[in-house]
Amino acid sequence: MGWVVPQEPSGVQSVVRAFRVLEALADAPGDATVADVASRAELAPSTTHRLLATLTSLGYARQTDDRRYALGPALITLGSRATPQAAVIAGPVLEELERATEETANLAVLDGDLVAYVAQRASRHHMRMFTEAGRRVLPHASGVGKAILATLPQQRVTELVRRTGMPRFTDSTLTTESALLTDLRASRRRGFTIDDGEQEVGVRCIAVAVPGAPVPTAVSISGPAARISDASLPAAVEALATAAARLSELLGASPSRA
């Protein structure tokens, strides 16, 4: 079901509808027709067409050669400007997560087809993981990437990894769609994802998606596999769930859908 839109002045309602159109484009598995967007946004096709024309003129949507629509490049600029602010907002939560787990805490977002690390709090241990803010990685071989993929429709996941490929980084890397989809299903059931040496040998990462974040987002801890053991998982997952819930509040969860 779509949003239940309150009765607002027409100008405010137009803004709400414009964002519903943008979210419909983001949720579409590929380029979308006006009818596709209208159906997803639960708007009249005529209204959707007018909003798409305006968003396209501003660069927030784009029209393909076959008269379909997709998200536009102007959103990249907005996202890049919002990222530093997200890092500032998330800082105290990541610090608390590092204190609770004594492992490096990370925040990452979906950036096109890749996952970008936007903030980190390094572990107090001398042997620790470090990933510079701004680094972008393939999602199939990272804990945060798989946590984000687990929130997306299966068709969008398969289309994404077909564009990026699934290269092998270690003997543990998942390199087939079937293996990845199986892993994502298991992750949804248990509520967290594991990168068990899939990006780097000897490194383990546990990640949880941030519910309702403005863009697909995940929080994680990473460290040597010897320290992030199966015995320590319950406490680590509890700390991550607490951090994810707090980040959801601070980063501004999207309005609930009816």
PDB file of C-alpha atoms in Angstrom:
ATOM      1  CA  MET A   1       0.000   0.000   0.000  1.00  0.00           C
ATOM      2  CA  GLY A   2       1.118   3.589  -0.557  1.00  0.00           C
ATOM      3  CA  TRP A   3       1.234   6.530   1.749  1.00  0.00           C
ATOM      4  CA  VAL A   4      -1.889   7.900   3.339  1.00  0.00           C
ATOM      5  CA  VAL A   5      -1.452  11.555   2.455  1.00  0.00           C
ATOM      6  CA  PRO A   6      -2.961  14.014   4.940  1.00  0.00           C
ATOM      7  CA  GLN A   7      -4.996  16.932   3.732  1.00  0.00           C
ATOM      8  CA  GLU A   8      -2.421  19.658   3.180  1.00  0.00           C
ATOM      9  CA  PRO A   9      -2.259  22.890   1.228  1.00  0.00           C
ATOM     10  CA  SER A  10      -1.801  22.132  -2.474  1.00  0.00           C
ATOM     11  CA  GLY A  11       1.853  23.254  -2.476  1.00  0.00           C
ATOM     12  CA  VAL A  12       2.772  20.902   0.364  1.00  0.00           C
ATOM     13  CA  GLN A  13       0.835  18.067  -1.252  1.00  0.00           C
ATOM     14  CA  SER A  14       2.780  18.577  -4.473  1.00  0.00           C
ATOM     15  CA  VAL A  15       6.049  18.193  -2.574  1.00  0.00           C
ATOM     16  CA  VAL A  16       4.819  14.987  -0.946  1.00  0.00           C
ATOM     17  CA  ARG A  17       3.724  13.639  -4.316  1.00  0.00           C
ATOM     18  CA  ALA A  18       7.047  14.545  -5.928  1.00  0.00           C
ATOM     19  CA  PHE A  19       8.895  12.539  -3.312  1.00  0.00           C
ATOM     20  CA  ARG A  20       6.510   9.629  -3.786  1.00  0.00           C
ATOM     21  CA  VAL A  21       7.401   9.695  -7.476  1.00  0.00           C
ATOM     22  CA  LEU A  22      11.133   9.716  -6.648  1.00  0.00           C
ATOM     23  CA  GLU A  23      10.695   6.798  -4.245  1.00  0.00           C
ATOM     24  CA  ALA A  24       8.708   4.916  -6.874  1.00  0.00           C
ATOM     25  CA  LEU A  25      11.575   5.411  -9.335  1.00  0.00           C
ATOM     26  CA  ALA A  26      14.060   4.233  -6.704  1.00  0.00           C
ATOM     27  CA  ASP A  27      12.001   1.107  -5.960  1.00  0.00           C
ATOM     28  CA  ALA A  28      11.510   0.191  -9.622  1.00  0.00           C
ATOM     29  CA  PRO A  29      13.692  -2.730 -10.762  1.00  0.00           C
ATOM     30  CA  GLY A  30      14.816  -0.707 -13.798  1.00  0.00           C
ATOM     31  CA  ASP A  31      13.702   2.203 -15.945  1.00  0.00           C
ATOM     32  CA  ALA A  32       9.962   2.743 -15.485  1.00  0.00           C
ATOM     33  CA  THR A  33       7.076   3.945 -17.615  1.00  0.00           C
ATOM     34  CA  VAL A  34       4.721   6.677 -16.464  1.00  0.00           C
ATOM     35  CA  ALA A  35       2.123   3.985 -15.772  1.00  0.00           C
ATOM     36  CA  ASP A  36       4.629   2.000 -13.682  1.00  0.00           C
ATOM     37  CA  VAL A  37       5.504   5.044 -11.587  1.00  0.00           C
ATOM     38  CA  ALA A  38       1.867   6.063 -11.204  1.00  0.00           C
ATOM     39  CA  SER A  39       0.955   2.600  -9.963  1.00  0.00           C
ATOM     40  CA  ARG A  40       3.827   2.446  -7.468  1.00  0.00           C
ATOM     41  CA  ALA A  41       3.186   5.994  -6.192  1.00  0.00           C
ATOM     42  CA  GLU A  42      -0.610   5.510  -6.231  1.00  0.00           C
ATOM     43  CA  LEU A  43      -1.130   8.678  -8.231  1.00  0.00           C
ATOM     44  CA  ALA A  44      -3.102   9.478 -11.369  1.00  0.00           C
ATOM     45  CA  PRO A  45      -1.047   9.023 -14.559  1.00  0.00           C
ATOM     46  CA  SER A  46      -1.653  12.650 -15.543  1.00  0.00           C
ATOM     47  CA  THR A  47      -0.362  13.893 -12.182  1.00  0.00           C
ATOM     48  CA  THR A  48       2.608  11.541 -12.401  1.00  0.00           C
ATOM     49  CA  HIS A  49       3.458  12.751 -15.902  1.00  0.00           C
ATOM     50  CA  ARG A  50       3.455  16.403 -14.798  1.00  0.00           C
ATOM     51  CA  LEU A  51       5.645  15.656 -11.784  1.00  0.00           C
ATOM     52  CA  LEU A  52       8.073  13.616 -13.872  1.00  0.00           C
ATOM     53  CA  ALA A  53       8.337  16.452 -16.391  1.00  0.00           C
ATOM     54  CA  THR A  54       9.196  18.905 -13.611  1.00  0.00           C
ATOM     55  CA  LEU A  55      11.663  16.548 -11.919  1.00  0.00           C
ATOM     56  CA  THR A  56      13.316  15.842 -15.281  1.00  0.00           C
ATOM     57  CA  SER A  57      13.717  19.540 -16.018  1.00  0.00           C
ATOM     58  CA  LEU A  58      15.473  19.930 -12.647  1.00  0.00           C
ATOM     59  CA  GLY A  59      17.713  16.909 -13.183  1.00  0.00           C
ATOM     60  CA  TYR A  60      16.193  14.796 -10.401  1.00  0.00           C
ATOM     61  CA  ALA A  61      14.729  12.394 -12.954  1.00  0.00           C
ATOM     62  CA  ARG A  62      15.777  11.567 -16.493  1.00  0.00           C
ATOM     63  CA  GLN A  63      13.963  10.242 -19.542  1.00  0.00           C
ATOM     64  CA  THR A  64      15.451   7.418 -21.578  1.00  0.00           C
ATOM     65  CA  ASP A  65      15.328   7.087 -25.338  1.00  0.00           C
ATOM     66  CA  ASP A  66      12.331   4.744 -25.106  1.00  0.00           C
ATOM     67  CA  ARG A  67      10.375   7.290 -23.028  1.00  0.00           C
ATOM     68  CA  ARG A  68      10.907   5.546 -19.711  1.00  0.00           C
ATOM     69  CA  TYR A  69      12.111   7.291 -16.568  1.00  0.00           C
ATOM     70  CA  ALA A  70      14.854   6.797 -14.020  1.00  0.00           C
ATOM     71  CA  LEU A  71      16.455   8.744 -11.172  1.00  0.00           C
ATOM     72  CA  GLY A  72      18.463  11.732 -12.368  1.00  0.00           C
ATOM     73  CA  PRO A  73      22.067  12.843 -11.763  1.00  0.00           C
ATOM     74  CA  ALA A  74      21.082  15.857  -9.624  1.00  0.00           C
ATOM     75  CA  LEU A  75      20.278  13.427  -6.806  1.00  0.00           C
ATOM     76  CA  ILE A  76      23.945  12.432  -6.668  1.00  0.00           C
ATOM     77  CA  THR A  77      24.895  15.995  -5.766  1.00  0.00           C
ATOM     78  CA  LEU A  78      22.272  16.118  -3.035  1.00  0.00           C
ATOM     79  CA  GLY A  79      23.422  12.777  -1.688  1.00  0.00           C
ATOM     80  CA  SER A  80      27.076  13.814  -1.622  1.00  0.00           C
ATOM     81  CA  ARG A  81      26.168  16.938   0.326  1.00  0.00           C
ATOM     82  CA  ALA A  82      24.035  14.968   2.788  1.00  0.00           C
ATOM     83  CA  THR A  83      26.668  12.302   3.454  1.00  0.00           C
ATOM     84  CA  PRO A  84      28.998  14.430   5.641  1.00  0.00           C
ATOM     85  CA  GLN A  85      26.010  15.507   7.742  1.00  0.00           C
ATOM     86  CA  ALA A  86      24.995  11.866   8.175  1.00  0.00           C
ATOM     87  CA  ALA A  87      28.509  11.086   9.351  1.00  0.00           C
ATOM     88  CA  VAL A  88      28.322  13.841  11.979  1.00  0.00           C
ATOM     89  CA  ILE A  89      24.909  12.700  13.180  1.00  0.00           C
ATOM     90  CA  ALA A  90      26.015   9.070  13.382  1.00  0.00           C
ATOM     91  CA  GLY A  91      29.264   9.789  15.228  1.00  0.00           C
ATOM     92  CA  PRO A  92      28.030   9.375  18.814  1.00  0.00           C
ATOM     93  CA  VAL A  93      26.147   6.177  17.938  1.00  0.00           C
ATOM     94  CA  LEU A  94      29.231   4.648  16.340  1.00  0.00           C
ATOM     95  CA  GLU A  95      31.313   5.644  19.356  1.00  0.00           C
ATOM     96  CA  GLU A  96      28.871   3.881  21.673  1.00  0.00           C
ATOM     97  CA  LEU A  97      28.856   0.828  19.396  1.00  0.00           C
ATOM     98  CA  GLU A  98      32.661   0.693  19.492  1.00  0.00           C
ATOM     99  CA  ARG A  99      32.620   0.952  23.289  1.00  0.00           C
ATOM    100  CA  ALA A 100      30.044  -1.833  23.556  1.00  0.00           C
ATOM    101  CA  THR A 101      31.835  -4.251  21.219  1.00  0.00           C
ATOM    102  CA  GLU A 102      35.443  -2.995  21.301  1.00  0.00           C
ATOM    103  CA  GLU A 103      35.514  -3.439  17.518  1.00  0.00           C
ATOM    104  CA  THR A 104      35.591  -0.926  14.661  1.00  0.00           C
ATOM    105  CA  ALA A 105      32.111   0.480  13.970  1.00  0.00           C
ATOM    106  CA  ASN A 106      31.106   1.458  10.431  1.00  0.00           C
ATOM    107  CA  LEU A 107      28.249   3.241   8.688  1.00  0.00           C
ATOM    108  CA  ALA A 108      27.679   2.679   4.962  1.00  0.00           C
ATOM    109  CA  VAL A 109      25.092   3.616   2.341  1.00  0.00           C
ATOM    110  CA  LEU A 110      24.110   2.378  -1.105  1.00  0.00           C
ATOM    111  CA  ASP A 111      25.744   4.677  -3.666  1.00  0.00           C
ATOM    112  CA  GLY A 112      24.545   3.689  -7.113  1.00  0.00           C
ATOM    113  CA  ASP A 113      25.506   0.043  -7.499  1.00  0.00           C
ATOM    114  CA  LEU A 114      28.251   0.217  -4.854  1.00  0.00           C
ATOM    115  CA  VAL A 115      28.336   0.636  -1.092  1.00  0.00           C
ATOM    116  CA  ALA A 116      30.107   3.711   0.298  1.00  0.00           C
ATOM    117  CA  TYR A 117      31.521   3.925   3.812  1.00  0.00           C
ATOM    118  CA  VAL A 118      30.525   7.306   5.230  1.00  0.00           C
ATOM    119  CA  ALA A 119      31.676   7.112   8.859  1.00  0.00           C
ATOM    120  CA  GLN A 120      33.782   4.943  11.139  1.00  0.00           C
ATOM    121  CA  ARG A 121      34.963   4.714  14.727  1.00  0.00           C
ATOM    122  CA  ALA A 122      38.151   2.660  15.020  1.00  0.00           C
ATOM    123  CA  SER A 123      38.538  -0.071  17.619  1.00  0.00           C
ATOM    124  CA  ARG A 124      40.656   0.579  20.683  1.00  0.00           C
ATOM    125  CA  HIS A 125      42.672  -2.578  19.970  1.00  0.00           C
ATOM    126  CA  HIS A 126      46.100  -2.294  18.368  1.00  0.00           C
ATOM    127  CA  MET A 127      45.047  -4.889  15.794  1.00  0.00           C
ATOM    128  CA  ARG A 128      41.980  -3.328  14.210  1.00  0.00           C
ATOM    129  CA  MET A 129      40.223  -2.778  10.921  1.00  0.00           C
ATOM    130  CA  PHE A 130      40.295   0.572   9.157  1.00  0.00           C
ATOM    131  CA  THR A 131      38.325   1.726   6.120  1.00  0.00           C
ATOM    132  CA  GLU A 132      38.598   5.338   5.046  1.00  0.00           C
ATOM    133  CA  ALA A 133      35.371   7.323   4.699  1.00  0.00           C
ATOM    134  CA  GLY A 134      34.370   7.528   1.072  1.00  0.00           C
ATOM    135  CA  ARG A 135      35.671   4.092   0.110  1.00  0.00           C
ATOM    136  CA  ARG A 136      33.245   2.273  -2.179  1.00  0.00           C
ATOM    137  CA  VAL A 137      33.046  -1.512  -2.358  1.00  0.00           C
ATOM    138  CA  LEU A 138      31.059  -4.141  -4.197  1.00  0.00           C
ATOM    139  CA  PRO A 139      28.076  -5.140  -2.042  1.00  0.00           C
ATOM    140  CA  HIS A 140      28.202  -8.913  -2.593  1.00  0.00           C
ATOM    141  CA  ALA A 141      31.406  -9.316  -0.571  1.00  0.00           C
ATOM    142  CA  SER A 142      30.886  -7.028   2.418  1.00  0.00           C
ATOM    143  CA  GLY A 143      28.772  -7.264   5.546  1.00  0.00           C
ATOM    144  CA  VAL A 144      27.253  -3.804   5.098  1.00  0.00           C
ATOM    145  CA  GLY A 145      26.675  -4.485   1.417  1.00  0.00           C
ATOM    146  CA  LYS A 146      24.812  -7.713   2.060  1.00  0.00           C
ATOM    147  CA  ALA A 147      22.789  -6.074   4.857  1.00  0.00           C
ATOM    148  CA  ILE A 148      21.678  -3.426   2.370  1.00  0.00           C
ATOM    149  CA  LEU A 149      20.975  -5.965  -0.381  1.00  0.00           C
ATOM    150  CA  ALA A 150      18.824  -7.943   2.051  1.00  0.00           C
ATOM    151  CA  THR A 151      16.426  -4.975   2.220  1.00  0.00           C
ATOM    152  CA  LEU A 152      15.963  -4.784  -1.566  1.00  0.00           C
ATOM    153  CA  PRO A 153      13.583  -6.732  -3.825  1.00  0.00           C
ATOM    154  CA  GLN A 154      15.209  -9.834  -5.320  1.00  0.00           C
ATOM    155  CA  GLN A 155      14.906  -8.542  -8.880  1.00  0.00           C
ATOM    156  CA  ARG A 156      16.743  -5.356  -7.969  1.00  0.00           C
ATOM    157  CA  VAL A 157      19.488  -7.396  -6.288  1.00  0.00           C
ATOM    158  CA  THR A 158      20.001  -9.639  -9.311  1.00  0.00           C
ATOM    159  CA  GLU A 159      20.029  -6.719 -11.729  1.00  0.00           C
ATOM    160  CA  LEU A 160      22.537  -4.883  -9.546  1.00  0.00           C
ATOM    161  CA  VAL A 161      25.010  -7.773  -9.257  1.00  0.00           C
ATOM    162  CA  ARG A 162      24.709  -8.517 -12.969  1.00  0.00           C
ATOM    163  CA  ARG A 163      25.860  -4.963 -13.628  1.00  0.00           C
ATOM    164  CA  THR A 164      28.711  -5.056 -11.120  1.00  0.00           C
ATOM    165  CA  GLY A 165      29.751  -8.667 -11.456  1.00  0.00           C
ATOM    166  CA  MET A 166      30.672 -10.824  -8.488  1.00  0.00           C
ATOM    167  CA  PRO A 167      34.468 -11.088  -8.497  1.00  0.00           C
ATOM    168  CA  ARG A 168      36.249 -13.377  -6.055  1.00  0.00           C
ATOM    169  CA  PHE A 169      38.394 -11.697  -3.383  1.00  0.00           C
ATOM    170  CA  THR A 170      39.032 -14.740  -1.186  1.00  0.00           C
ATOM    171  CA  ASP A 171      38.104 -18.408  -1.188  1.00  0.00           C
ATOM    172  CA  SER A 172      35.031 -17.457   0.896  1.00  0.00           C
ATOM    173  CA  THR A 173      33.620 -14.841  -1.505  1.00  0.00           C
ATOM    174  CA  LEU A 174      30.139 -15.572  -2.837  1.00  0.00           C
ATOM    175  CA  THR A 175      30.466 -15.511  -6.626  1.00  0.00           C
ATOM    176  CA  THR A 176      27.083 -16.759  -7.871  1.00  0.00           C
ATOM    177  CA  GLU A 177      23.635 -15.217  -7.715  1.00  0.00           C
ATOM    178  CA  SER A 178      22.142 -18.362  -6.188  1.00  0.00           C
ATOM    179  CA  ALA A 179      24.697 -18.418  -3.368  1.00  0.00           C
ATOM    180  CA  LEU A 180      24.155 -14.731  -2.662  1.00  0.00           C
ATOM    181  CA  LEU A 181      20.360 -14.997  -2.665  1.00  0.00           C
ATOM    182  CA  THR A 182      20.531 -17.986  -0.309  1.00  0.00           C
ATOM    183  CA  ASP A 183      22.787 -15.994   2.014  1.00  0.00           C
ATOM    184  CA  LEU A 184      20.430 -13.002   1.914  1.00  0.00           C
ATOM    185  CA  ARG A 185      17.428 -15.173   2.793  1.00  0.00           C
ATOM    186  CA  ALA A 186      19.306 -16.569   5.793  1.00  0.00           C
ATOM    187  CA  SER A 187      20.312 -13.045   6.787  1.00  0.00           C
ATOM    188  CA  ARG A 188      16.708 -11.832   6.730  1.00  0.00           C
ATOM    189  CA  ARG A 189      15.636 -14.721   8.959  1.00  0.00           C
ATOM    190  CA  ARG A 190      18.295 -14.111  11.584  1.00  0.00           C
ATOM    191  CA  GLY A 191      18.269 -10.298  11.343  1.00  0.00           C
ATOM    192  CA  PHE A 192      21.930  -9.668  10.499  1.00  0.00           C
ATOM    193  CA  THR A 193      24.557 -10.431   7.850  1.00  0.00           C
ATOM    194  CA  ILE A 194      28.044 -11.865   8.137  1.00  0.00           C
ATOM    195  CA  ASP A 195      31.081 -11.224   5.986  1.00  0.00           C
ATOM    196  CA  ASP A 196      33.204 -14.180   7.068  1.00  0.00           C
ATOM    197  CA  GLY A 197      36.497 -13.463   5.337  1.00  0.00           C
ATOM    198  CA  GLU A 198      34.729 -12.766   2.048  1.00  0.00           C
ATOM    199  CA  GLN A 199      36.414  -9.406   1.437  1.00  0.00           C
ATOM    200  CA  GLU A 200      39.679 -10.038   3.283  1.00  0.00           C
ATOM    201  CA  VAL A 201      41.078 -13.238   4.779  1.00  0.00           C
ATOM    202  CA  GLY A 202      40.902 -13.332   8.572  1.00  0.00           C
ATOM    203  CA  VAL A 203      38.481 -10.412   8.871  1.00  0.00           C
ATOM    204  CA  ARG A 204      34.913 -10.822  10.074  1.00  0.00           C
ATOM    205  CA  CYS A 205      32.144  -8.246   9.797  1.00  0.00           C
ATOM    206  CA  ILE A 206      28.661  -8.348  11.325  1.00  0.00           C
ATOM    207  CA  ALA A 207      26.120  -5.892   9.908  1.00  0.00           C
ATOM    208  CA  VAL A 208      22.520  -4.777  10.396  1.00  0.00           C
ATOM    209  CA  ALA A 209      20.401  -2.612   8.099  1.00  0.00           C
ATOM    210  CA  VAL A 210      19.170   0.737   9.426  1.00  0.00           C
ATOM    211  CA  PRO A 211      15.366   0.561   9.130  1.00  0.00           C
ATOM    212  CA  GLY A 212      13.618   3.363   7.308  1.00  0.00           C
ATOM    213  CA  ALA A 213      16.781   5.332   6.490  1.00  0.00           C
ATOM    214  CA  PRO A 214      16.457   7.923   3.689  1.00  0.00           C
ATOM    215  CA  VAL A 215      18.761   5.779   1.524  1.00  0.00           C
ATOM    216  CA  PRO A 216      19.587   2.077   2.048  1.00  0.00           C
ATOM    217  CA  THR A 217      21.997   2.135   4.995  1.00  0.00           C
ATOM    218  CA  ALA A 218      23.742  -0.376   7.230  1.00  0.00           C
ATOM    219  CA  VAL A 219      25.823  -0.308  10.389  1.00  0.00           C
ATOM    220  CA  SER A 220      28.483  -2.881  11.194  1.00  0.00           C
ATOM    221  CA  ILE A 221      31.385  -3.924  13.343  1.00  0.00           C
ATOM    222  CA  SER A 222      34.538  -5.410  11.859  1.00  0.00           C
ATOM    223  CA  GLY A 223      37.627  -7.024  13.292  1.00  0.00           C
ATOM    224  CA  PRO A 224      39.787 -10.136  13.355  1.00  0.00           C
ATOM    225  CA  ALA A 225      37.783 -13.342  13.082  1.00  0.00           C
ATOM    226  CA  ALA A 226      39.505 -14.628  16.211  1.00  0.00           C
ATOM    227  CA  ARG A 227      37.881 -11.843  18.262  1.00  0.00           C
ATOM    228  CA  ILE A 228      34.476 -11.741  16.560  1.00  0.00           C
ATOM    229  CA  SER A 229      33.736 -15.356  17.362  1.00  0.00           C
ATOM    230  CA  ASP A 230      30.434 -17.240  17.286  1.00  0.00           C
ATOM    231  CA  ALA A 231      30.357 -16.960  21.080  1.00  0.00           C
ATOM    232  CA  SER A 232      30.444 -13.169  20.887  1.00  0.00           C
ATOM    233  CA  LEU A 233      27.731 -12.922  18.202  1.00  0.00           C
ATOM    234  CA  PRO A 234      24.638 -12.531  20.436  1.00  0.00           C
ATOM    235  CA  ALA A 235      26.079  -9.541  22.309  1.00  0.00           C
ATOM    236  CA  ALA A 236      27.401  -8.000  19.079  1.00  0.00           C
ATOM    237  CA  VAL A 237      24.057  -8.367  17.301  1.00  0.00           C
ATOM    238  CA  GLU A 238      22.225  -6.846  20.270  1.00  0.00           C
ATOM    239  CA  ALA A 239      24.570  -3.835  20.217  1.00  0.00           C
ATOM    240  CA  LEU A 240      24.157  -3.488  16.453  1.00  0.00           C
ATOM    241  CA  ALA A 241      20.358  -3.652  16.681  1.00  0.00           C
ATOM    242  CA  THR A 242      20.390  -0.907  19.312  1.00  0.00           C
ATOM    243  CA  ALA A 243      22.668   1.225  17.128  1.00  0.00           C
ATOM    244  CA  ALA A 244      20.512   0.647  14.038  1.00  0.00           C
ATOM    245  CA  ALA A 245      17.336   1.687  15.873  1.00  0.00           C
ATOM    246  CA  ARG A 246      19.011   4.850  17.154  1.00  0.00           C
ATOM    247  CA  LEU A 247      20.410   5.694  13.726  1.00  0.00           C
ATOM    248  CA  SER A 248      16.960   5.208  12.232  1.00  0.00           C
ATOM    249  CA  GLU A 249      15.661   7.931  14.549  1.00  0.00           C
ATOM    250  CA  LEU A 250      18.569  10.304  14.028  1.00  0.00           C
ATOM    251  CA  LEU A 251      18.847   9.973  10.266  1.00  0.00           C
ATOM    252  CA  GLY A 252      15.133  10.496   9.818  1.00  0.00           C
ATOM    253  CA  ALA A 253      13.203   7.340   9.057  1.00  0.00           C
ATOM    254  CA  SER A 254      10.825   7.676   6.147  1.00  0.00           C
ATOM    255  CA  PRO A 255       7.109   8.037   6.919  1.00  0.00           C
ATOM    256  CA  SER A 256       5.379   4.746   7.593  1.00  0.00           C
ATOM    257  CA  ARG A 257       3.340   3.259   4.812  1.00  0.00           C
ATOM    258  CA  ALA A 258      -0.216   2.180   5.332  1.00  0.00           C
TER     259      ALA A 258
END
